[in-house]
């Protein structure tokens, strides 16, 4: 009997090892991704640094994080090629500060074409899937690390309209804008920031999810810009703890209990939402007949609409259920550009301030925050990189990685 048990255990262990081995990303795909990965250096007045980019078209179109090239007057690109140490200029095709993405065109010699490139995966994201990150962490160029997808839909750092993947492939300053690839060698995300408590690498990294990347790239290619349909209103997820806090602070208001939905908060006279008929403490229940129990549901619904579309909103106001027509707006990039400007100003401060939430966007779903003292980020240490003189390291401690 013991022999049978041991044989069964041995078979299970062997099968487990075979499963793990079969899940490994082939070396040739990693090498292809490495060859499609570039170093992106930016220069300009009061700006300068480097990050990572990845080529997504054989003509030399590449994607990187917007914060890598923010306010850059000159962009230089380096390839993984020991036989070619030259750098090449790049022009900005379009930007998406909301998702922290930028599309650039690398200017290369005709004989260098076609360039190695990667495809963007926009549909299939598998929890626990093995992934590989490639970039220039801490100035160590074209470093390859591996991990797994830990969560498939976290809210973006500065807006809930963008979804990010949480993963465990080690990244750091300099990885910003680099690809996170799956076992097919396709881009499932663009690395953008890390959770960095005191003590260094936490094992938690974030990448802009492939569907957001794909949508952004397509819009830039087709129209030269990216539009995000938006409610242009501050909304909060309803739950028992939030309801209790609101009732305590505003005892005179009739706050509905034991429900889910989205509460309108911090409205002022003249706000876009106020002009559309929304009032403070309104609780949104449904949009065009589709329930919105939380912000993720709303985000996924309004992606199907365009700015200017009129929707019917079902809500609770003063204990009454009512409906109203609401014209959707779009996100204004201005607040986001100001955020990046402020981030540059704070780059070498001991305690960078948390990014502001633009008034015209929904407040993003909350995740459990670190204690304040754990949110202190270290001053970035410039890392010399021989091929790119006079550049400082890209600041990735919170905005990018």
Coordinates of C-alpha atoms in Angstrom, one line a residue:
X1 CA 0.0 0.0 0.0
X2 CA 2.8 2.4 0.9
X3 CA 4.5 1.7 -2.4
X4 CA 1.4 2.7 -4.3
X5 CA 1.1 5.9 -2.2
X6 CA 4.7 6.8 -2.9
X7 CA 4.3 6.0 -6.6
X8 CA 1.2 8.3 -6.7
X9 CA 3.1 11.1 -4.9
X10 CA 6.1 10.7 -7.3
X11 CA 3.8 10.8 -10.3
X12 CA 2.1 14.0 -9.0
X13 CA 5.5 15.7 -8.3
X14 CA 6.8 14.6 -11.8
X15 CA 3.6 16.0 -13.4
X16 CA 4.0 19.2 -11.5
X17 CA 7.6 19.7 -12.7
X18 CA 6.5 18.9 -16.3
X19 CA 3.7 21.4 -16.1
X20 CA 6.1 24.1 -14.7
X21 CA 8.7 23.3 -17.4
X22 CA 6.1 23.4 -20.2
X23 CA 4.9 26.8 -19.0
X24 CA 8.4 28.3 -19.3
X25 CA 8.8 31.1 -21.9
X26 CA 11.0 29.8 -24.7
X27 CA 14.5 31.4 -24.8
X28 CA 14.1 32.3 -28.5
X29 CA 11.0 34.4 -27.7
X30 CA 12.8 36.2 -24.9
X31 CA 15.7 36.9 -27.2
X32 CA 13.3 38.3 -29.8
X33 CA 11.7 40.5 -27.1
X34 CA 15.1 41.7 -26.0
X35 CA 16.0 42.6 -29.6
X36 CA 12.7 44.6 -29.9
X37 CA 13.5 46.4 -26.7
X38 CA 15.2 49.8 -26.9
X39 CA 16.7 52.3 -24.5
X40 CA 14.9 55.7 -24.7
X41 CA 16.8 58.8 -23.6
X42 CA 15.2 62.2 -23.3
X43 CA 16.8 65.6 -23.1
X44 CA 15.4 69.1 -22.6
X45 CA 15.3 72.1 -20.3
X46 CA 15.0 70.9 -16.7
X47 CA 14.3 67.3 -17.9
X48 CA 16.5 64.4 -18.8
X49 CA 16.6 60.7 -18.1
X50 CA 16.1 57.4 -19.7
X51 CA 13.6 54.6 -19.8
X52 CA 12.7 51.6 -21.9
X53 CA 10.7 51.3 -25.0
X54 CA 9.5 48.4 -27.2
X55 CA 9.1 48.3 -31.0
X56 CA 5.6 47.3 -32.2
X57 CA 6.0 47.8 -35.9
X58 CA 8.8 46.8 -38.3
X59 CA 9.0 50.5 -39.6
X60 CA 10.3 51.6 -36.2
X61 CA 7.2 52.6 -34.3
X62 CA 7.8 52.1 -30.6
X63 CA 5.8 52.6 -27.4
X64 CA 7.1 53.8 -24.1
X65 CA 5.8 55.5 -21.0
X66 CA 4.7 59.1 -21.4
X67 CA 6.6 60.2 -18.3
X68 CA 9.9 59.0 -20.0
X69 CA 9.6 61.6 -22.7
X70 CA 7.5 64.3 -20.9
X71 CA 8.6 67.8 -22.1
X72 CA 11.6 66.2 -24.0
X73 CA 13.1 68.4 -26.7
X74 CA 15.2 65.5 -28.0
X75 CA 14.7 61.8 -27.9
X76 CA 17.5 59.4 -28.6
X77 CA 17.1 55.6 -29.0
X78 CA 19.6 52.8 -28.6
X79 CA 19.3 49.3 -29.9
X80 CA 20.5 46.0 -28.5
X81 CA 23.3 45.5 -31.0
X82 CA 26.9 45.0 -29.8
X83 CA 28.0 45.8 -33.4
X84 CA 26.1 49.1 -33.5
X85 CA 26.7 51.6 -30.7
X86 CA 25.1 54.5 -32.5
X87 CA 22.0 56.2 -31.3
X88 CA 19.0 57.3 -33.4
X89 CA 16.6 60.2 -33.0
X90 CA 12.9 59.6 -32.5
X91 CA 9.8 61.8 -33.0
X92 CA 6.6 61.7 -31.0
X93 CA 3.7 60.4 -32.9
X94 CA 1.1 60.9 -30.2
X95 CA 0.8 60.8 -26.4
X96 CA -1.7 59.4 -23.8
X97 CA -0.8 61.0 -20.5
X98 CA -3.9 59.4 -18.9
X99 CA -2.5 55.9 -19.4
X100 CA 1.1 57.1 -19.2
X101 CA 1.9 56.0 -22.8
X102 CA 3.6 57.6 -25.8
X103 CA 4.1 56.4 -29.3
X104 CA 7.3 57.4 -31.1
X105 CA 8.8 56.9 -34.5
X106 CA 12.5 55.9 -34.5
X107 CA 14.4 57.3 -37.4
X108 CA 16.7 54.6 -38.7
X109 CA 18.6 54.0 -41.9
X110 CA 16.7 52.2 -44.7
X111 CA 19.0 49.2 -44.7
X112 CA 18.1 48.6 -41.0
X113 CA 14.5 47.8 -41.8
X114 CA 12.5 45.8 -41.1
X115 CA 13.1 46.0 -37.4
X116 CA 12.3 43.3 -34.9
X117 CA 9.0 44.0 -33.2
X118 CA 6.4 42.5 -30.9
X119 CA 2.6 42.2 -31.1
X120 CA 0.3 43.5 -28.4
X121 CA -2.0 41.0 -26.7
X122 CA -5.4 42.8 -26.2
X123 CA -7.7 40.0 -25.0
X124 CA -6.1 37.1 -23.1
X125 CA -4.7 37.7 -19.6
X126 CA -4.4 34.7 -17.4
X127 CA -4.0 34.8 -13.6
X128 CA -0.8 33.0 -12.6
X129 CA 0.6 33.1 -16.1
X130 CA 4.4 33.3 -16.4
X131 CA 5.6 36.7 -17.7
X132 CA 9.0 38.2 -18.5
X133 CA 10.0 41.9 -18.1
X134 CA 12.8 43.4 -20.1
X135 CA 14.3 46.8 -19.5
X136 CA 17.2 48.9 -18.1
X137 CA 16.7 48.6 -14.3
X138 CA 19.0 50.9 -12.4
X139 CA 21.0 51.4 -15.5
X140 CA 21.7 47.7 -16.1
X141 CA 20.7 47.6 -19.7
X142 CA 18.5 44.9 -21.2
X143 CA 18.0 43.1 -18.0
X144 CA 15.5 40.2 -18.1
X145 CA 13.4 39.1 -15.1
X146 CA 10.5 36.8 -14.8
X147 CA 7.5 36.4 -12.6
X148 CA 3.7 35.7 -12.8
X149 CA 0.6 37.7 -13.2
X150 CA -0.8 38.3 -9.7
X151 CA -3.9 40.3 -10.5
X152 CA -5.6 41.2 -13.8
X153 CA -7.4 44.4 -13.0
X154 CA -6.0 47.0 -10.7
X155 CA -6.9 50.6 -11.1
X156 CA -4.3 52.9 -12.7
X157 CA -2.2 55.0 -10.4
X158 CA -3.8 58.3 -11.5
X159 CA -7.1 57.2 -13.0
X160 CA -9.6 54.3 -12.8
X161 CA -10.2 54.6 -16.6
X162 CA -6.9 52.7 -17.1
X163 CA -6.5 49.1 -15.9
X164 CA -3.1 47.7 -14.9
X165 CA -1.7 44.2 -14.3
X166 CA -0.1 43.4 -11.0
X167 CA 2.9 41.1 -11.5
X168 CA 6.0 39.8 -9.7
X169 CA 8.7 40.2 -12.4
X170 CA 11.3 42.4 -10.8
X171 CA 11.5 45.9 -12.2
X172 CA 13.0 49.1 -11.0
X173 CA 14.0 52.6 -12.1
X174 CA 14.8 52.4 -15.8
X175 CA 12.2 49.8 -16.7
X176 CA 9.6 52.4 -17.4
X177 CA 8.0 51.8 -20.8
X178 CA 9.4 48.3 -21.2
X179 CA 7.4 45.3 -22.3
X180 CA 5.9 42.6 -20.1
X181 CA 5.6 39.5 -22.3
X182 CA 3.7 36.2 -22.1
X183 CA 4.6 32.7 -23.1
X184 CA 3.7 33.6 -26.7
X185 CA 6.2 36.4 -26.7
X186 CA 3.4 39.0 -27.0
X187 CA 3.1 42.2 -25.0
X188 CA 0.5 41.8 -22.2
X189 CA 1.5 45.1 -20.5
X190 CA 3.8 48.0 -20.5
X191 CA 5.7 48.4 -17.2
X192 CA 5.0 51.7 -15.5
X193 CA 5.4 51.7 -11.7
X194 CA 6.2 49.7 -8.6
X195 CA 5.0 49.5 -5.1
X196 CA 8.1 50.6 -3.2
X197 CA 7.9 50.6 0.6
X198 CA 11.0 51.2 2.7
X199 CA 13.5 48.4 2.2
X200 CA 13.5 48.2 -1.6
X201 CA 11.8 45.8 -3.9
X202 CA 8.4 44.6 -2.6
X203 CA 7.7 42.0 -5.2
X204 CA 4.8 44.1 -6.5
X205 CA 5.0 45.7 -9.9
X206 CA 2.4 47.2 -12.3
X207 CA 2.1 47.2 -16.1
X208 CA -0.5 49.0 -18.2
X209 CA -2.8 46.2 -19.5
X210 CA -2.5 45.2 -23.1
X211 CA -6.0 46.1 -24.1
X212 CA -5.5 49.7 -22.8
X213 CA -2.2 49.8 -24.7
X214 CA -3.7 48.5 -27.9
X215 CA -6.7 50.9 -27.8
X216 CA -4.3 53.8 -27.1
X217 CA -2.0 52.9 -30.0
X218 CA -4.9 52.4 -32.4
X219 CA -6.4 55.8 -31.6
X220 CA -3.1 57.5 -32.0
X221 CA -2.5 55.9 -35.3
X222 CA -6.0 56.7 -36.6
X223 CA -6.6 60.2 -35.2
X224 CA -3.3 61.4 -33.7
X225 CA -4.9 61.6 -30.2
X226 CA -6.6 59.5 -27.5
X227 CA -10.0 60.3 -26.2
X228 CA -11.4 58.9 -22.9
X229 CA -15.2 59.1 -22.5
X230 CA -15.9 60.2 -19.0
X231 CA -18.7 61.2 -16.6
X232 CA -16.5 64.1 -15.4
X233 CA -17.7 63.7 -11.9
X234 CA -16.3 62.5 -8.5
X235 CA -17.8 59.1 -7.6
X236 CA -17.3 56.8 -4.7
X237 CA -18.1 53.1 -4.3
X238 CA -20.9 52.6 -1.8
X239 CA -20.2 50.1 1.0
X240 CA -21.2 49.9 4.7
X241 CA -18.0 51.6 5.9
X242 CA -18.3 54.5 3.4
X243 CA -22.0 55.0 4.2
X244 CA -21.3 55.1 7.9
X245 CA -18.6 57.7 7.4
X246 CA -20.9 59.9 5.2
X247 CA -23.8 59.6 7.7
X248 CA -21.6 60.7 10.5
X249 CA -20.2 63.7 8.6
X250 CA -23.5 64.7 7.1
X251 CA -26.2 63.6 9.5
X252 CA -28.8 65.9 7.9
X253 CA -28.6 64.1 4.5
X254 CA -30.8 61.1 3.6
X255 CA -28.1 58.6 2.8
X256 CA -29.5 55.2 1.5
X257 CA -28.2 52.2 3.4
X258 CA -27.6 48.5 2.6
X259 CA -27.1 49.1 -1.1
X260 CA -24.2 49.2 -3.6
X261 CA -23.8 51.9 -6.2
X262 CA -21.8 55.1 -6.8
X263 CA -22.2 58.3 -4.8
X264 CA -21.6 61.7 -6.4
X265 CA -19.2 63.7 -4.1
X266 CA -17.5 67.0 -4.0
X267 CA -19.7 68.7 -6.6
X268 CA -19.6 72.5 -6.9
X269 CA -21.9 74.9 -8.7
X270 CA -20.9 75.1 -12.3
X271 CA -19.3 71.7 -12.5
X272 CA -19.9 69.7 -15.6
X273 CA -21.9 67.1 -13.7
X274 CA -24.0 69.8 -11.9
X275 CA -24.9 71.3 -15.3
X276 CA -26.1 67.8 -16.4
X277 CA -28.4 67.6 -13.4
X278 CA -26.4 65.5 -10.9
X279 CA -26.5 66.7 -7.3
X280 CA -24.3 66.0 -4.3
X281 CA -25.0 62.6 -2.6
X282 CA -26.9 61.2 -5.6
X283 CA -26.4 57.5 -5.8
X284 CA -26.0 56.1 -9.3
X285 CA -27.6 52.6 -9.7
X286 CA -27.6 52.0 -13.5
X287 CA -26.6 53.4 -16.8
X288 CA -28.9 52.7 -19.8
X289 CA -30.4 49.8 -17.8
X290 CA -27.1 48.2 -16.8
X291 CA -26.2 48.1 -13.1
X292 CA -23.2 50.0 -11.8
X293 CA -22.5 48.5 -8.4
X294 CA -18.9 49.7 -8.5
X295 CA -16.5 51.8 -10.6
X296 CA -15.1 49.0 -12.6
X297 CA -18.6 48.3 -13.9
X298 CA -19.1 51.9 -14.9
X299 CA -15.7 52.1 -16.6
X300 CA -16.4 49.0 -18.7
X301 CA -19.8 50.3 -19.7
X302 CA -18.8 53.8 -20.8
X303 CA -15.9 52.5 -22.9
X304 CA -18.7 51.6 -25.4
X305 CA -19.8 55.2 -25.7
X306 CA -18.3 58.4 -27.2
X307 CA -18.1 61.9 -25.8
X308 CA -21.4 63.7 -26.5
X309 CA -23.5 60.5 -26.3
X310 CA -26.6 60.9 -24.0
X311 CA -27.3 58.1 -21.6
X312 CA -30.1 57.5 -19.1
X313 CA -28.9 57.3 -15.5
X314 CA -31.0 55.6 -12.8
X315 CA -30.3 57.1 -9.4
X316 CA -31.5 57.6 -5.8
X317 CA -32.0 61.2 -4.6
X318 CA -33.5 62.0 -1.2
X319 CA -34.8 58.4 -0.9
X320 CA -36.5 58.6 -4.3
X321 CA -35.6 56.6 -7.3
X322 CA -35.4 58.8 -10.5
X323 CA -33.8 58.9 -13.9
X324 CA -32.2 61.6 -15.9
X325 CA -30.5 62.0 -19.3
X326 CA -26.8 62.7 -19.0
X327 CA -24.4 63.8 -21.8
X328 CA -21.0 62.1 -21.5
X329 CA -17.9 64.2 -21.7
X330 CA -14.2 63.4 -22.1
X331 CA -11.1 63.6 -20.0
X332 CA -9.0 66.8 -20.3
X333 CA -5.3 66.1 -20.6
X334 CA -4.4 69.4 -18.9
X335 CA -4.6 68.1 -15.3
X336 CA -2.5 65.1 -16.2
X337 CA 0.2 67.2 -17.8
X338 CA 0.3 69.4 -14.7
X339 CA 0.7 66.2 -12.7
X340 CA 3.8 65.2 -14.7
X341 CA 5.2 68.7 -14.4
X342 CA 4.7 68.6 -10.6
X343 CA 6.4 65.1 -10.5
X344 CA 9.5 66.6 -12.2
X345 CA 9.6 69.4 -9.7
X346 CA 9.4 66.9 -6.8
X347 CA 11.8 64.5 -8.4
X348 CA 14.6 64.9 -5.8
X349 CA 12.5 65.6 -2.7
X350 CA 12.5 63.2 0.2
X351 CA 8.7 62.8 0.2
X352 CA 7.0 63.3 -3.1
X353 CA 3.4 64.2 -2.8
X354 CA 0.7 61.8 -4.0
X355 CA -0.6 62.7 -7.5
X356 CA -3.8 64.7 -7.4
X357 CA -7.1 63.3 -8.7
X358 CA -8.4 65.6 -11.5
X359 CA -11.8 66.9 -10.5
X360 CA -13.4 65.8 -13.8
X361 CA -12.7 62.1 -13.3
X362 CA -14.2 59.5 -11.1
X363 CA -12.3 58.8 -7.9
X364 CA -10.5 55.5 -8.5
X365 CA -11.3 52.4 -6.4
X366 CA -9.2 52.4 -3.2
X367 CA -6.7 49.8 -2.4
X368 CA -5.3 49.2 1.1
X369 CA -2.8 52.0 1.5
X370 CA 0.6 51.7 3.2
X371 CA 1.1 53.6 6.4
X372 CA 2.2 57.1 5.6
X373 CA 5.7 56.5 6.9
X374 CA 6.0 53.5 4.6
X375 CA 5.2 55.6 1.5
X376 CA 8.4 57.6 1.7
X377 CA 10.3 56.9 -1.5
X378 CA 14.1 57.2 -1.7
X379 CA 15.8 59.9 -3.6
X380 CA 16.6 58.5 -7.1
X381 CA 20.3 57.7 -7.4
X382 CA 21.6 58.7 -10.9
X383 CA 23.1 55.7 -12.6
X384 CA 25.7 56.3 -15.3
X385 CA 25.1 54.5 -18.6
X386 CA 28.1 54.5 -20.9
X387 CA 26.2 54.6 -24.1
X388 CA 24.0 57.6 -23.1
X389 CA 26.2 60.5 -21.7
X390 CA 24.7 63.3 -19.7
X391 CA 21.5 61.5 -18.9
X392 CA 20.1 60.9 -15.5
X393 CA 18.1 57.8 -14.6
X394 CA 14.3 57.9 -15.2
X395 CA 12.4 58.5 -11.9
X396 CA 10.3 55.4 -11.5
X397 CA 9.6 55.5 -7.8
X398 CA 5.8 55.6 -7.9
X399 CA 5.2 57.0 -11.4
X400 CA 7.3 54.7 -13.4
X401 CA 9.6 51.8 -13.0

